[in-house]
Amino acid sequence: MKQNEAHLRALSEAAFEAIFISEEGICLGQNLAAEKHFGYTLNEALGRSGLEWIAPESRALVKQHMLGGYCEPYEVLALRKDGSTFPAEIRGRAMPYQDRMVRVTALRDITDRRDAEQRLQRSNTLLHAVIDQAPFAITLGEGTKEDWSLTLANREAQRITGALVEQQRKIHFVHGGLVDREVRTWNMLHADGSAIEVQDTPLVRAMEEQRVTRNKEMIIRRADGLETVVLANASPIYGDDGSHIAAIFTYPDITEHKRTEETIRTLSQAMEQSPVSVVITGLDGVIEYTNRGFERSSGYTTEEMRGQHTRLLGSGHTAPELYQELWATIASGKSWQGEFQNRRKDGSLFWEYAHISPIFDSQGRIRHYLAVKEDITLRKVQEEKILHQAHYDSLTGLPNRFLALDRLSQIVRGAQREDHQAAVLFLDLDDFKKVNDTLGHEVGDQVIEEAARRVRWVIREEDTVGRLGGDEFIVLLSHLHEKRDAQRVAEKILAAFRTVFSLNDREILLTTSIGISIYPENGDTAKILLRNADTAMYYSKAVGGNAANFYTDAMNLDVSRRVELEEQMHTALENDEFYLLFQPIVNIYTQGIVGAEALLRWNNPKLGQVEPTEFIEIAERTGRIVQIGEFVLRQAVQQARRWRDRNEQGFRVAVNVSPMQFKEGDFLPMVEAILKEYALPGSFLEIEVTENVLLSEKINSVEILNGLRDMGIAISMDDFGTGYSSLSYLRHYHFDTLKIDRSFVRDITTDPDDRELVVATISMARSLGLKVIAEGVETAEQLAILQTEKCDFAQGYYFSKPISGLALERFFLR
């Protein structure tokens, strides 16, 4: 017993731990370490309850452990004499001492250990926080290669796999096999989409085969089908003794990177394959990149242009101000767009539409400039063509009405500013309608082209010739010193038309009528000047054409007259305002009447008696001549029927037919129907046609003339000698009669040329078996010459003026 006591004392004094000996909780002794730790001397400690060395919150736990014999170490909060506390580890046991049972309690100050544990715990917490906040997934496997489990999966790993860390920690491998395959809910795939077997996954290989995996691109497919592209890295982990204890698997999500990479690849391919030109330059304008579109449009390769300034493409035709505006705009961080004319490698010029923008870095600083340019050369050509078509006549190349009137407005404004005169010449070709009707529009177009050339030849370079449409032209003269200057230009134009138009195998003599208005005398606006020049032109036509006249206020009356004639003609037929007169046709030898020519007259209640020279041209131009012509034919046949009933001799009525009537498809049926209606044989009717009918390519003249002949109707060529080429047509058509125009008969007694022409015509007609009628016989001298030259028939005032059918019947048909 004493030996145990001695040993206990020696141990307690030498121990580093505080040792207390107590009986029923009352202190019987303590060692020096207890005095040092708690501050109580031995005398102060004796007799005290052992719980005084324990903080109140730990006393219940101590009481519980004091009841038994031996107790395993446990932690409490110890209480010093000064009231301070510290963490301590306590253990104790009951043992015999001096013939009684005492309790020996050892208490160790574990402040340093607790601090170390807390530091370790804080470090672990920080480490786990760092691992959880890592931008890439981390998974840890711990154990041996024969038996290991997943022990860590950070948040990114949980997101990518779709499995929480608790679920992942259930993944357990034994001898290379997955214990529960259903626990692993995600799959790993190669980059091409094929499956990776579990034993071939990077972490399993690092754990079981100690194999390192570096930057392996793979796909993780979650249970919900979401796929993430990752870059796998796996490495084994070794302990201090070199033994293999774990493996770490890191796999950053590169899905967005792959998308960006694919986008960049797509954009790169798009830029290379784009039909537009793409250029990237530095801030100094030096080229760093060009695409294939640039090579196609400019002819320069990327290698040739890299390091070159963009000014290499300059054509020299772009204004410096445009470049200054461009650089100022993009340097301020804004985009610029506009057109350039640049020069290709081969020296040719081309147009580009460019959109140039600054490229910013992450700090918002301009680093480069991007130019996207489209070759618009073809579009510019087309625009110019469209613009030309919008402003120029397609046939002659002259300014059209729109451009000509715009230039006239500019000339008027200039004349107002500079106080000088200007002139408008309005031209219209005389009888051009006959050219179209008889020779066709193709020949008509050739005439228009030649007329345009002739007018251009005689005017100054600074003046304008325009085509208003059809056969109408306009000449604009600026900076005139006097009115006479415009007259001289008009005379030159008239002279230019005195030469025949040679068109293929045809020769045509065509004149023009010109009207002139002067600024400011005849108007101070383009509209008024054009209108007045047009009025003057109509006056020139009215006096016979092939003339030029200045506008006067009196001319407006003539224009008003024409407008009123057109208005009244609309209802003239319905109101029975038209009627016929007849001029006898006389046998030149017997002076007996063999027939009569039906002549149309118009008596209007408002206008009075209207001359045929006024209304026939209007009737033809408006198309009313077709209905009026049918009226004339019907009235003439009706009168011929009456005369036939009164006079058993053959008495033929001649009717003039317009080319427009021949164009109507029902002309022959209409003639046949009228003859049938009045039961008149065709031999009592004669149709007079001008050579315009024969020349027209739109009229089947042979068919119509043969149809008339089949009905027994005689055919006469009227106004012989006034057309283009009458002699050639007489050989191709079967005429009965040839009528010599009054213009040749009028001067037969005074003009040797006219007499020679009449003699030649009569001789030619006889050789062709034709009868000849001379029009406009007014004197006995004219009649005597015609009789000498053996002309067949005549008509004119010498015999009778045109008279009514009743008067002719009364005086001549008895």
Coordinates of C-alpha atoms in Angstrom, one line a residue, residues 196-710:
I196 CA -16.7 6.0 -72.6
E197 CA -16.7 2.9 -70.5
V198 CA -16.6 3.4 -66.8
Q199 CA -13.2 1.8 -66.4
D200 CA -11.8 4.1 -69.1
T201 CA -12.9 7.3 -67.4
P202 CA -10.0 9.6 -66.3
L203 CA -10.6 9.4 -62.5
V204 CA -11.0 5.6 -62.5
R205 CA -7.7 5.3 -64.5
A206 CA -5.9 7.7 -62.2
M207 CA -7.2 5.8 -59.1
E208 CA -6.7 2.2 -60.3
E209 CA -3.9 2.5 -62.8
Q210 CA -2.2 5.6 -61.5
R211 CA -2.5 7.0 -65.0
V212 CA -2.4 10.8 -65.7
T213 CA -4.9 12.3 -68.2
R214 CA -4.2 15.7 -69.7
N215 CA -6.7 18.0 -71.5
K216 CA -8.9 15.3 -72.9
E217 CA -12.0 16.8 -74.5
M218 CA -15.1 14.9 -73.6
I219 CA -18.8 15.3 -73.0
I220 CA -20.8 14.7 -69.8
R221 CA -24.4 13.9 -70.3
R222 CA -26.7 14.3 -67.3
A223 CA -29.7 12.1 -66.6
D224 CA -32.0 14.9 -67.9
G225 CA -30.1 14.9 -71.2
L226 CA -28.2 18.1 -70.7
E227 CA -24.7 17.8 -72.2
T228 CA -21.6 19.7 -71.1
V229 CA -18.3 19.7 -73.0
V230 CA -15.4 19.5 -70.6
L231 CA -11.6 19.4 -70.7
A232 CA -10.7 16.4 -68.5
N233 CA -7.5 16.3 -66.3
A234 CA -6.9 13.5 -63.8
S235 CA -3.8 12.7 -61.6
P236 CA -3.0 10.2 -58.8
I237 CA -2.1 11.6 -55.3
Y238 CA 0.6 10.0 -53.2
G239 CA 1.2 10.2 -49.4
D240 CA 4.4 11.3 -47.6
D241 CA 5.6 7.7 -47.7
G242 CA 5.0 7.5 -51.4
S243 CA 2.0 5.3 -51.2
H244 CA -1.0 6.0 -53.5
I245 CA -3.8 7.4 -51.4
A246 CA -6.2 9.2 -53.8
A247 CA -6.8 10.7 -57.2
I248 CA -8.1 14.1 -58.3
F249 CA -10.2 14.8 -61.4
T250 CA -10.6 18.4 -62.6
Y251 CA -12.8 19.2 -65.7
P252 CA -13.5 22.8 -66.6
D253 CA -16.7 23.5 -68.6
I254 CA -15.6 24.5 -72.1
T255 CA -19.1 24.3 -73.7
E256 CA -19.3 28.1 -74.2
H257 CA -15.7 28.1 -75.3
K258 CA -16.5 25.5 -77.9
R259 CA -19.6 27.4 -79.0
T260 CA -17.5 30.6 -79.2
E261 CA -14.8 28.6 -81.1
E262 CA -17.5 27.2 -83.4
T263 CA -19.0 30.7 -83.8
I264 CA -15.5 32.1 -84.6
R265 CA -14.9 29.3 -87.0
T266 CA -18.3 29.9 -88.6
L267 CA -17.7 33.6 -88.7
S268 CA -14.3 33.1 -90.1
Q269 CA -15.7 30.8 -92.8
A270 CA -18.5 33.3 -93.4
M271 CA -16.0 36.1 -93.8
E272 CA -13.9 34.1 -96.2
Q273 CA -16.8 32.9 -98.2
S274 CA -18.7 36.2 -98.1
P275 CA -19.2 38.0 -101.4
V276 CA -18.5 41.3 -99.7
S277 CA -15.0 42.6 -99.0
V278 CA -13.8 42.6 -95.3
V279 CA -10.8 44.6 -94.2
I280 CA -9.4 45.0 -90.6
T281 CA -6.8 47.7 -90.0
G282 CA -4.9 49.2 -87.2
L283 CA -5.6 52.7 -85.9
D284 CA -3.1 54.0 -88.4
G285 CA -5.0 52.5 -91.4
V286 CA -2.5 49.8 -92.0
I287 CA -4.2 46.6 -93.2
E288 CA -3.9 43.5 -90.9
Y289 CA -6.6 41.3 -92.5
T290 CA -8.5 40.9 -95.7
N291 CA -10.8 38.1 -96.8
R292 CA -11.3 36.4 -100.2
G293 CA -14.1 38.8 -101.1
F294 CA -11.5 41.6 -101.0
E295 CA -9.2 39.6 -103.2
R296 CA -11.9 39.1 -105.7
S297 CA -12.9 42.7 -105.9
S298 CA -9.5 44.4 -105.7
G299 CA -7.2 41.7 -107.2
Y300 CA -4.8 42.0 -104.2
T301 CA -4.1 38.9 -102.0
T302 CA -4.0 39.2 -98.2
E303 CA -0.2 38.7 -98.3
E304 CA 0.2 41.6 -100.7
M305 CA -2.0 43.9 -98.6
R306 CA -0.9 43.0 -95.1
G307 CA 1.2 46.0 -93.8
Q308 CA -0.1 48.3 -96.6
H309 CA -2.1 51.4 -96.0
T310 CA -5.6 51.5 -97.3
R311 CA -4.7 54.5 -99.4
L312 CA -3.1 52.1 -101.8
L313 CA -6.6 51.5 -103.2
G314 CA -7.3 55.1 -103.8
S315 CA -8.4 56.1 -107.3
G316 CA -7.7 59.8 -107.0
H317 CA -11.4 60.5 -107.8
T318 CA -12.6 60.7 -104.2
A319 CA -12.7 64.1 -102.7
P320 CA -10.2 64.6 -99.8
E321 CA -13.1 66.0 -97.7
L322 CA -14.8 62.6 -97.8
Y323 CA -11.7 60.9 -96.3
Q324 CA -11.4 63.6 -93.6
E325 CA -15.1 63.0 -92.6
L326 CA -14.5 59.3 -92.5
W327 CA -11.5 59.3 -90.2
A328 CA -13.0 62.0 -87.9
T329 CA -16.2 59.8 -87.6
I330 CA -14.5 56.5 -86.8
A331 CA -11.9 58.0 -84.6
S332 CA -14.7 59.4 -82.4
G333 CA -16.1 55.9 -82.0
K334 CA -18.9 56.1 -84.4
S335 CA -19.6 54.1 -87.6
W336 CA -19.3 55.7 -91.1
Q337 CA -20.8 54.6 -94.4
G338 CA -20.5 55.8 -97.9
E339 CA -19.3 55.2 -101.4
F340 CA -15.8 55.2 -102.9
Q341 CA -14.4 54.8 -106.4
N342 CA -11.3 52.7 -105.9
R343 CA -8.6 51.3 -108.2
R344 CA -8.0 47.5 -108.6
K345 CA -4.5 45.9 -108.9
D346 CA -4.9 45.9 -112.7
G347 CA -5.6 49.6 -112.7
S348 CA -9.3 49.4 -113.5
L349 CA -11.7 51.5 -111.4
F350 CA -14.6 50.1 -109.4
W351 CA -17.2 51.4 -107.0
E352 CA -17.6 50.2 -103.4
Y353 CA -20.2 50.9 -100.7
A354 CA -18.3 50.7 -97.4
H355 CA -19.5 50.4 -93.8
I356 CA -16.5 51.2 -91.5
S357 CA -16.7 50.7 -87.7
P358 CA -14.3 50.9 -84.7
I359 CA -13.5 47.7 -82.8
F360 CA -13.3 48.2 -79.0
D361 CA -11.4 46.1 -76.4
S362 CA -12.8 45.2 -73.0
Q363 CA -11.8 48.6 -71.6
G364 CA -13.7 50.4 -74.3
R365 CA -10.7 51.6 -76.1
I366 CA -10.5 51.5 -80.0
R367 CA -8.0 48.9 -81.1
H368 CA -8.9 48.3 -84.8
Y369 CA -11.2 49.4 -87.6
L370 CA -13.4 47.0 -89.5
A371 CA -14.5 47.8 -93.1
V372 CA -17.2 45.8 -94.8
K373 CA -17.4 46.8 -98.4
E374 CA -19.7 45.8 -101.3
D375 CA -18.7 46.1 -104.9
I376 CA -21.5 48.2 -106.4
T377 CA -19.9 48.8 -109.8
L378 CA -22.7 47.0 -111.6
R379 CA -25.3 48.7 -109.6
K380 CA -23.8 52.1 -110.4
V381 CA -23.8 51.2 -114.1
Q382 CA -27.4 50.2 -113.8
E383 CA -28.3 53.3 -111.8
E384 CA -26.6 55.4 -114.5
K385 CA -28.5 53.5 -117.2
I386 CA -31.8 53.9 -115.4
L387 CA -31.0 57.6 -114.8
H388 CA -30.2 58.0 -118.4
Q389 CA -33.4 56.2 -119.5
A390 CA -35.3 58.5 -117.1
H391 CA -33.9 61.6 -118.7
Y392 CA -33.0 60.7 -122.3
D393 CA -35.0 59.5 -125.2
S394 CA -34.2 55.9 -126.0
L395 CA -34.5 56.3 -129.8
T396 CA -32.5 59.5 -130.4
G397 CA -30.4 59.8 -127.2
L398 CA -31.7 63.3 -126.8
P399 CA -32.9 64.7 -123.5
N400 CA -36.6 63.7 -123.0
R401 CA -39.5 65.9 -122.1
F402 CA -38.6 65.7 -118.3
L403 CA -35.0 66.7 -118.7
A404 CA -35.6 69.2 -121.5
L405 CA -38.2 71.1 -119.4
D406 CA -35.8 71.0 -116.4
R407 CA -33.1 72.5 -118.5
L408 CA -35.5 75.1 -119.8
S409 CA -36.3 76.1 -116.2
Q410 CA -32.6 76.4 -115.5
I411 CA -32.2 78.6 -118.6
V412 CA -35.0 80.8 -117.5
R413 CA -33.6 81.2 -114.0
G414 CA -30.2 82.0 -115.5
A415 CA -31.7 84.6 -117.8
Q416 CA -33.5 86.2 -114.9
R417 CA -30.2 86.5 -112.9
E418 CA -28.0 87.7 -115.8
D419 CA -30.7 89.7 -117.6
H420 CA -30.3 88.2 -121.0
Q421 CA -32.7 86.7 -123.6
A422 CA -33.4 83.0 -124.2
A423 CA -35.5 81.2 -126.8
V424 CA -37.6 78.0 -127.1
L425 CA -38.0 76.5 -130.6
F426 CA -40.8 74.0 -130.9
L427 CA -40.4 71.6 -133.9
D428 CA -42.9 69.3 -135.5
L429 CA -42.3 67.3 -138.7
D430 CA -44.8 68.0 -141.5
D431 CA -46.9 65.1 -142.5
F432 CA -44.9 62.6 -140.4
K433 CA -48.1 60.7 -139.7
K434 CA -48.2 59.7 -143.3
V435 CA -44.8 58.2 -143.0
N436 CA -45.9 56.0 -140.1
D437 CA -49.2 55.1 -141.8
T438 CA -47.7 54.3 -145.2
L439 CA -44.2 53.1 -144.6
G440 CA -44.5 51.7 -141.1
H441 CA -43.1 52.6 -137.7
E442 CA -39.6 51.2 -138.4
V443 CA -39.1 53.7 -141.2
G444 CA -40.7 56.3 -139.0
D445 CA -38.1 55.7 -136.3
Q446 CA -35.3 56.0 -138.8
V447 CA -36.8 59.4 -139.9
I448 CA -36.9 60.5 -136.3
E449 CA -33.3 59.5 -135.7
E450 CA -32.1 61.4 -138.9
A451 CA -34.2 64.4 -138.0
A452 CA -32.6 64.5 -134.5
R453 CA -29.1 64.3 -136.1
R454 CA -29.9 67.2 -138.5
V455 CA -31.1 69.5 -135.7
R456 CA -28.1 68.7 -133.5
W457 CA -25.7 69.6 -136.4
V458 CA -26.9 73.2 -136.7
I459 CA -27.0 74.4 -133.1
R460 CA -24.3 75.4 -130.7
E461 CA -22.7 72.9 -128.3
E462 CA -24.1 74.8 -125.2
D463 CA -27.7 74.7 -126.5
T464 CA -30.1 71.8 -125.9
V465 CA -32.1 69.7 -128.3
G466 CA -34.7 67.5 -126.8
R467 CA -37.4 65.1 -128.0
L468 CA -40.8 65.8 -126.5
G469 CA -42.3 62.7 -128.0
G470 CA -43.5 61.4 -131.4
D471 CA -42.2 63.8 -134.0
E472 CA -42.0 66.8 -131.7
F473 CA -38.6 68.3 -130.8
I474 CA -37.5 71.3 -128.7
V475 CA -34.5 73.5 -129.1
L476 CA -33.4 75.6 -126.1
L477 CA -31.2 78.6 -126.8
S478 CA -29.6 80.6 -124.0
H479 CA -27.6 83.8 -123.8
L480 CA -29.1 85.4 -126.9
H481 CA -28.0 88.9 -127.8
E482 CA -31.1 89.7 -129.9
K483 CA -34.3 88.1 -131.1
R484 CA -32.8 87.6 -134.6
D485 CA -30.3 85.0 -133.2
A486 CA -33.3 82.6 -132.7
Q487 CA -34.5 83.3 -136.2
R488 CA -31.1 82.4 -137.7
V489 CA -31.1 79.1 -135.8
A490 CA -34.6 78.3 -137.1
E491 CA -33.5 79.1 -140.7
K492 CA -30.5 76.7 -140.3
I493 CA -32.9 74.0 -139.1
L494 CA -35.3 74.5 -142.0
A495 CA -32.3 74.4 -144.4
A496 CA -31.1 71.1 -142.9
F497 CA -34.4 69.5 -143.9
R498 CA -34.3 70.5 -147.5
T499 CA -32.1 67.5 -148.3
V500 CA -34.1 64.3 -148.9
F501 CA -34.0 61.5 -146.3
S502 CA -32.3 58.5 -147.8
L503 CA -33.6 55.5 -145.9
N504 CA -32.5 52.1 -147.3
D505 CA -34.0 52.1 -150.8
R506 CA -36.4 55.0 -150.2
E507 CA -35.9 58.8 -150.6
I508 CA -38.3 61.0 -148.6
L509 CA -38.5 64.7 -148.6
L510 CA -39.8 65.8 -145.2
T511 CA -40.1 69.4 -143.9
T512 CA -40.6 70.7 -140.4
S513 CA -42.7 73.5 -138.8
I514 CA -41.1 75.6 -136.1
G515 CA -42.6 77.9 -133.5
I516 CA -40.5 80.3 -131.5
S517 CA -41.1 82.0 -128.1
I518 CA -38.6 84.5 -126.6
Y519 CA -37.8 85.1 -122.9
P520 CA -38.9 87.5 -121.5
E521 CA -41.0 88.9 -124.3
N522 CA -43.3 85.8 -124.7
G523 CA -43.3 84.5 -121.1
D524 CA -41.2 84.4 -117.9
T525 CA -41.7 80.7 -117.0
A526 CA -40.8 77.4 -118.7
K527 CA -44.4 76.4 -118.9
I528 CA -45.6 79.6 -120.6
L529 CA -42.7 79.7 -123.0
L530 CA -43.2 76.1 -124.1
R531 CA -47.0 76.6 -124.6
N532 CA -46.4 79.7 -126.7
A533 CA -43.7 78.1 -128.8
D534 CA -46.2 75.2 -129.4
T535 CA -48.9 77.7 -130.5
A536 CA -46.4 79.3 -132.9
M537 CA -45.5 75.9 -134.3
Y538 CA -49.2 75.2 -135.0
Y539 CA -49.4 78.5 -136.8
S540 CA -46.5 77.5 -139.0
K541 CA -48.3 74.3 -139.9
A542 CA -51.5 76.2 -140.6
V543 CA -49.8 78.4 -143.2
G544 CA -48.5 75.4 -145.1
G545 CA -45.6 74.1 -143.0
N546 CA -41.9 74.3 -143.7
A547 CA -41.8 77.6 -141.9
A548 CA -40.7 79.2 -138.7
N549 CA -42.8 81.9 -136.9
F550 CA -42.4 83.8 -133.7
Y551 CA -45.3 83.7 -131.2
T552 CA -47.8 86.5 -131.2
D553 CA -50.9 87.0 -129.0
A554 CA -53.1 86.6 -132.1
M555 CA -52.0 83.0 -132.5
N556 CA -54.0 82.0 -129.4
L557 CA -57.1 82.5 -131.4
D558 CA -56.0 79.9 -133.9
V559 CA -55.4 77.4 -131.1
S560 CA -58.7 78.1 -129.6
R561 CA -60.3 77.5 -133.0
R562 CA -58.7 74.1 -133.3
V563 CA -59.9 73.1 -129.8
E564 CA -63.4 74.3 -130.6
L565 CA -63.5 72.4 -133.9
E566 CA -62.6 69.2 -132.1
E567 CA -65.3 69.7 -129.5
Q568 CA -68.0 70.4 -132.1
M569 CA -67.0 67.5 -134.3
H570 CA -67.8 65.0 -131.6
T571 CA -71.6 65.5 -132.2
A572 CA -71.6 66.7 -135.8
L573 CA -72.6 63.4 -137.3
E574 CA -75.4 62.8 -134.8
N575 CA -76.7 66.4 -135.5
D576 CA -76.7 66.0 -139.3
E577 CA -74.2 68.8 -139.7
F578 CA -72.3 67.1 -142.5
Y579 CA -73.6 67.2 -146.1
L580 CA -72.2 66.5 -149.6
L581 CA -71.6 68.7 -152.6
F582 CA -70.7 67.4 -156.0
Q583 CA -68.3 68.7 -158.6
P584 CA -68.9 67.5 -162.2
I585 CA -66.2 65.6 -164.1
V586 CA -66.3 66.6 -167.8
N587 CA -65.2 64.9 -171.0
I588 CA -62.5 67.3 -172.2
Y589 CA -63.5 67.1 -175.8
T590 CA -67.3 66.8 -175.7
Q591 CA -67.6 68.8 -172.5
G592 CA -70.3 66.3 -171.5
I593 CA -70.6 65.3 -167.8
V594 CA -69.4 61.7 -167.2
G595 CA -69.5 61.8 -163.5
A596 CA -69.1 63.8 -160.3
E597 CA -66.7 63.8 -157.3
A598 CA -68.5 63.8 -153.9
L599 CA -67.1 66.5 -151.6
L600 CA -67.8 66.7 -147.9
R601 CA -68.9 69.9 -146.2
W602 CA -69.7 70.9 -142.6
N603 CA -72.1 73.5 -141.4
N604 CA -72.0 73.9 -137.6
P605 CA -74.7 76.0 -135.8
K606 CA -72.0 77.6 -133.6
L607 CA -69.0 77.9 -136.0
G608 CA -70.9 78.3 -139.3
Q609 CA -69.5 76.9 -142.5
V610 CA -66.2 75.1 -141.7
E611 CA -63.7 74.6 -144.6
P612 CA -62.5 71.1 -145.3
T613 CA -58.9 72.2 -145.0
E614 CA -59.7 72.9 -141.4
F615 CA -61.7 69.9 -140.3
I616 CA -60.4 67.0 -142.5
E617 CA -57.0 66.9 -140.7
I618 CA -58.7 67.0 -137.3
A619 CA -61.0 64.2 -138.3
E620 CA -58.1 62.1 -139.4
R621 CA -56.1 62.9 -136.2
T622 CA -58.9 62.1 -133.9
G623 CA -60.0 58.9 -135.8
R624 CA -63.5 60.3 -136.5
I625 CA -62.7 60.1 -140.2
V626 CA -63.8 56.4 -140.2
Q627 CA -67.4 57.1 -139.2
I628 CA -67.5 60.3 -141.4
G629 CA -66.1 58.3 -144.4
E630 CA -68.9 55.7 -144.0
F631 CA -71.4 58.6 -144.0
V632 CA -69.9 60.1 -147.2
L633 CA -70.0 56.7 -149.0
R634 CA -73.6 56.0 -148.0
Q635 CA -74.7 59.5 -149.1
A636 CA -72.8 59.2 -152.4
V637 CA -74.3 55.8 -153.2
Q638 CA -77.7 57.0 -152.3
Q639 CA -77.3 60.0 -154.7
A640 CA -75.8 57.8 -157.4
R641 CA -78.8 55.5 -157.2
R642 CA -81.2 58.5 -157.7
W643 CA -79.2 59.7 -160.7
R644 CA -79.2 56.3 -162.2
D645 CA -82.9 56.2 -161.9
R646 CA -83.2 59.6 -163.7
N647 CA -80.5 59.0 -166.3
E648 CA -80.1 55.7 -167.9
Q649 CA -76.5 56.6 -169.0
G650 CA -73.6 55.4 -166.9
F651 CA -72.9 58.2 -164.4
R652 CA -70.1 57.4 -162.0
V653 CA -69.8 59.1 -158.5
A654 CA -66.2 59.4 -157.2
V655 CA -65.6 59.1 -153.4
N656 CA -62.3 59.9 -151.6
V657 CA -61.3 57.2 -149.1
S658 CA -58.8 57.9 -146.2
P659 CA -56.0 55.4 -145.4
M660 CA -57.6 55.0 -142.0
Q661 CA -60.7 53.6 -143.6
F662 CA -58.6 51.0 -145.5
K663 CA -57.1 49.9 -142.1
E664 CA -60.5 48.9 -140.8
G665 CA -61.0 45.2 -141.4
D666 CA -64.6 45.6 -142.4
F667 CA -64.1 48.1 -145.2
L668 CA -64.9 45.8 -148.1
P669 CA -67.9 44.2 -146.4
M670 CA -69.1 47.7 -145.5
V671 CA -68.9 48.9 -149.2
E672 CA -70.6 45.8 -150.4
A673 CA -73.4 46.2 -147.8
I674 CA -74.1 49.8 -148.9
L675 CA -74.2 48.9 -152.6
K676 CA -76.6 46.1 -151.8
E677 CA -78.7 48.3 -149.6
Y678 CA -79.3 50.7 -152.5
A679 CA -79.2 48.1 -155.2
L680 CA -76.5 50.0 -157.0
P681 CA -74.1 48.2 -159.4
G682 CA -70.4 48.8 -158.5
S683 CA -69.8 50.3 -162.0
F684 CA -71.6 53.5 -160.8
L685 CA -69.0 54.0 -158.0
E686 CA -65.4 55.1 -158.2
I687 CA -63.0 55.0 -155.2
E688 CA -60.3 57.6 -155.1
V689 CA -57.2 56.7 -153.1
T690 CA -53.9 58.5 -152.5
E691 CA -50.6 56.7 -152.8
N692 CA -50.4 56.8 -149.0
V693 CA -52.8 53.9 -149.0
L694 CA -50.6 52.0 -151.3
L695 CA -47.4 52.7 -149.4
S696 CA -48.7 51.7 -146.0
E697 CA -47.3 48.4 -144.7
K698 CA -50.2 48.0 -142.4
I699 CA -52.8 47.9 -145.3
N700 CA -53.2 44.9 -147.6
S701 CA -53.7 47.2 -150.5
V702 CA -53.7 44.4 -153.2
E703 CA -56.5 42.5 -151.4
I704 CA -58.7 45.6 -150.9
L705 CA -58.2 47.0 -154.4
N706 CA -58.9 43.6 -155.9
G707 CA -62.0 43.2 -153.8
L708 CA -63.3 46.6 -155.0
R709 CA -62.5 45.6 -158.6
D710 CA -64.4 42.4 -158.1

